[in-house]
mmCIF file of C-alpha atoms in Angstrom:
data_model
loop_
_atom_site.group_PDB
_atom_site.id
_atom_site.type_symbol
_atom_site.label_atom_id
_atom_site.label_comp_id
_atom_site.label_asym_id
_atom_site.label_seq_id
_atom_site.Cartn_x
_atom_site.Cartn_y
_atom_site.Cartn_z
ATOM 1 C CA MET A 1 -1.719 -9.233 -12.299
ATOM 2 C CA ALA A 2 -3.311 -8.400 -15.647
ATOM 3 C CA SER A 3 0.143 -8.339 -17.266
ATOM 4 C CA ASN A 4 1.310 -11.555 -15.545
ATOM 5 C CA PRO A 5 -1.676 -13.920 -15.112
ATOM 6 C CA GLN A 6 0.691 -16.912 -14.760
ATOM 7 C CA LEU A 7 1.856 -15.766 -11.305
ATOM 8 C CA PRO A 8 0.864 -18.262 -8.592
ATOM 9 C CA LYS A 9 -2.116 -17.308 -6.471
ATOM 10 C CA PRO A 10 -2.682 -16.127 -3.888
ATOM 11 C CA PHE A 11 -0.150 -13.480 -4.851
ATOM 12 C CA LYS A 12 1.057 -11.258 -2.011
ATOM 13 C CA ARG A 13 3.032 -8.071 -2.413
ATOM 14 C CA PHE A 14 4.043 -4.966 -0.536
ATOM 15 C CA GLU A 15 5.587 -1.722 -1.655
ATOM 16 C CA ILE A 16 6.929 1.349 0.106
ATOM 17 C CA SER A 17 7.774 4.194 -2.235
ATOM 18 C CA ARG A 18 7.372 7.853 -3.067
ATOM 19 C CA VAL A 19 4.264 8.891 -4.931
ATOM 20 C CA TRP A 20 3.190 12.148 -6.498
ATOM 21 C CA ARG A 21 -0.173 13.832 -6.881
ATOM 22 C CA TYR A 22 -1.015 15.330 -10.236
ATOM 23 C CA GLU A 23 -3.399 17.966 -8.998
ATOM 24 C CA GLU A 24 -3.331 21.556 -7.903
ATOM 25 C CA ILE A 25 -1.315 21.975 -4.708
ATOM 26 C CA LYS A 26 -3.462 22.842 -1.694
ATOM 27 C CA ARG A 27 -2.516 23.792 1.828
ATOM 28 C CA GLY A 28 -1.747 20.663 3.846
ATOM 29 C CA ARG A 29 -1.651 18.358 0.785
ATOM 30 C CA TRP A 30 1.849 17.723 -0.454
ATOM 31 C CA ARG A 31 2.552 16.881 -4.042
ATOM 32 C CA GLU A 32 5.164 14.259 -3.074
ATOM 33 C CA PHE A 33 4.762 11.838 -0.167
ATOM 34 C CA TRP A 34 5.559 8.279 0.948
ATOM 35 C CA GLN A 35 2.978 5.530 0.678
ATOM 36 C CA CYS A 36 2.878 1.895 1.769
ATOM 37 C CA ASP A 37 0.693 -0.699 0.027
ATOM 38 C CA ILE A 38 -0.073 -4.281 1.054
ATOM 39 C CA ASP A 39 -2.041 -6.438 -1.376
ATOM 40 C CA THR A 40 -3.210 -10.017 -1.735
ATOM 41 C CA VAL A 41 -4.735 -11.136 -5.043
ATOM 42 C CA GLY A 42 -6.437 -14.413 -5.857
ATOM 43 C CA SER A 43 -7.830 -15.561 -2.514
ATOM 44 C CA ARG A 44 -11.385 -15.556 -1.192
ATOM 45 C CA ASP A 45 -10.249 -16.682 2.260
ATOM 46 C CA MET A 46 -11.043 -14.072 4.912
ATOM 47 C CA SER A 47 -7.811 -14.902 6.708
ATOM 48 C CA THR A 48 -5.921 -12.976 4.004
ATOM 49 C CA ASP A 49 -7.806 -9.821 5.049
ATOM 50 C CA ALA A 50 -7.007 -10.574 8.687
ATOM 51 C CA GLU A 51 -3.324 -10.977 7.753
ATOM 52 C CA ILE A 52 -3.259 -7.506 6.183
ATOM 53 C CA ILE A 53 -4.943 -6.008 9.262
ATOM 54 C CA GLU A 54 -2.439 -7.775 11.527
ATOM 55 C CA CYS A 55 0.472 -6.454 9.448
ATOM 56 C CA SER A 56 -0.948 -2.923 9.612
ATOM 57 C CA LEU A 57 -1.315 -3.135 13.397
ATOM 58 C CA ASP A 58 2.266 -4.421 13.743
ATOM 59 C CA VAL A 59 3.544 -1.417 11.766
ATOM 60 C CA ILE A 60 1.467 1.058 13.801
ATOM 61 C CA GLU A 61 2.750 -0.445 17.072
ATOM 62 C CA GLU A 62 6.358 -0.489 15.832
ATOM 63 C CA LEU A 63 6.064 3.204 14.928
ATOM 64 C CA GLY A 64 4.844 3.929 18.461
ATOM 65 C CA PHE A 65 1.295 5.038 17.725
#
């Protein structure tokens, strides 16, 4: 957002990608793993937080947890 302040708000985005840790490898902590992010920027409405929670619950249910 800092690089593109002209984007309309609220701005919603999601990303699923590989990430890497830049730290000493420890047992049970992999250097490379998959991560999912959901973000909303530019809204003070609490319903945007509820929307992210709802999305997270949908994913958890779809994965069978």
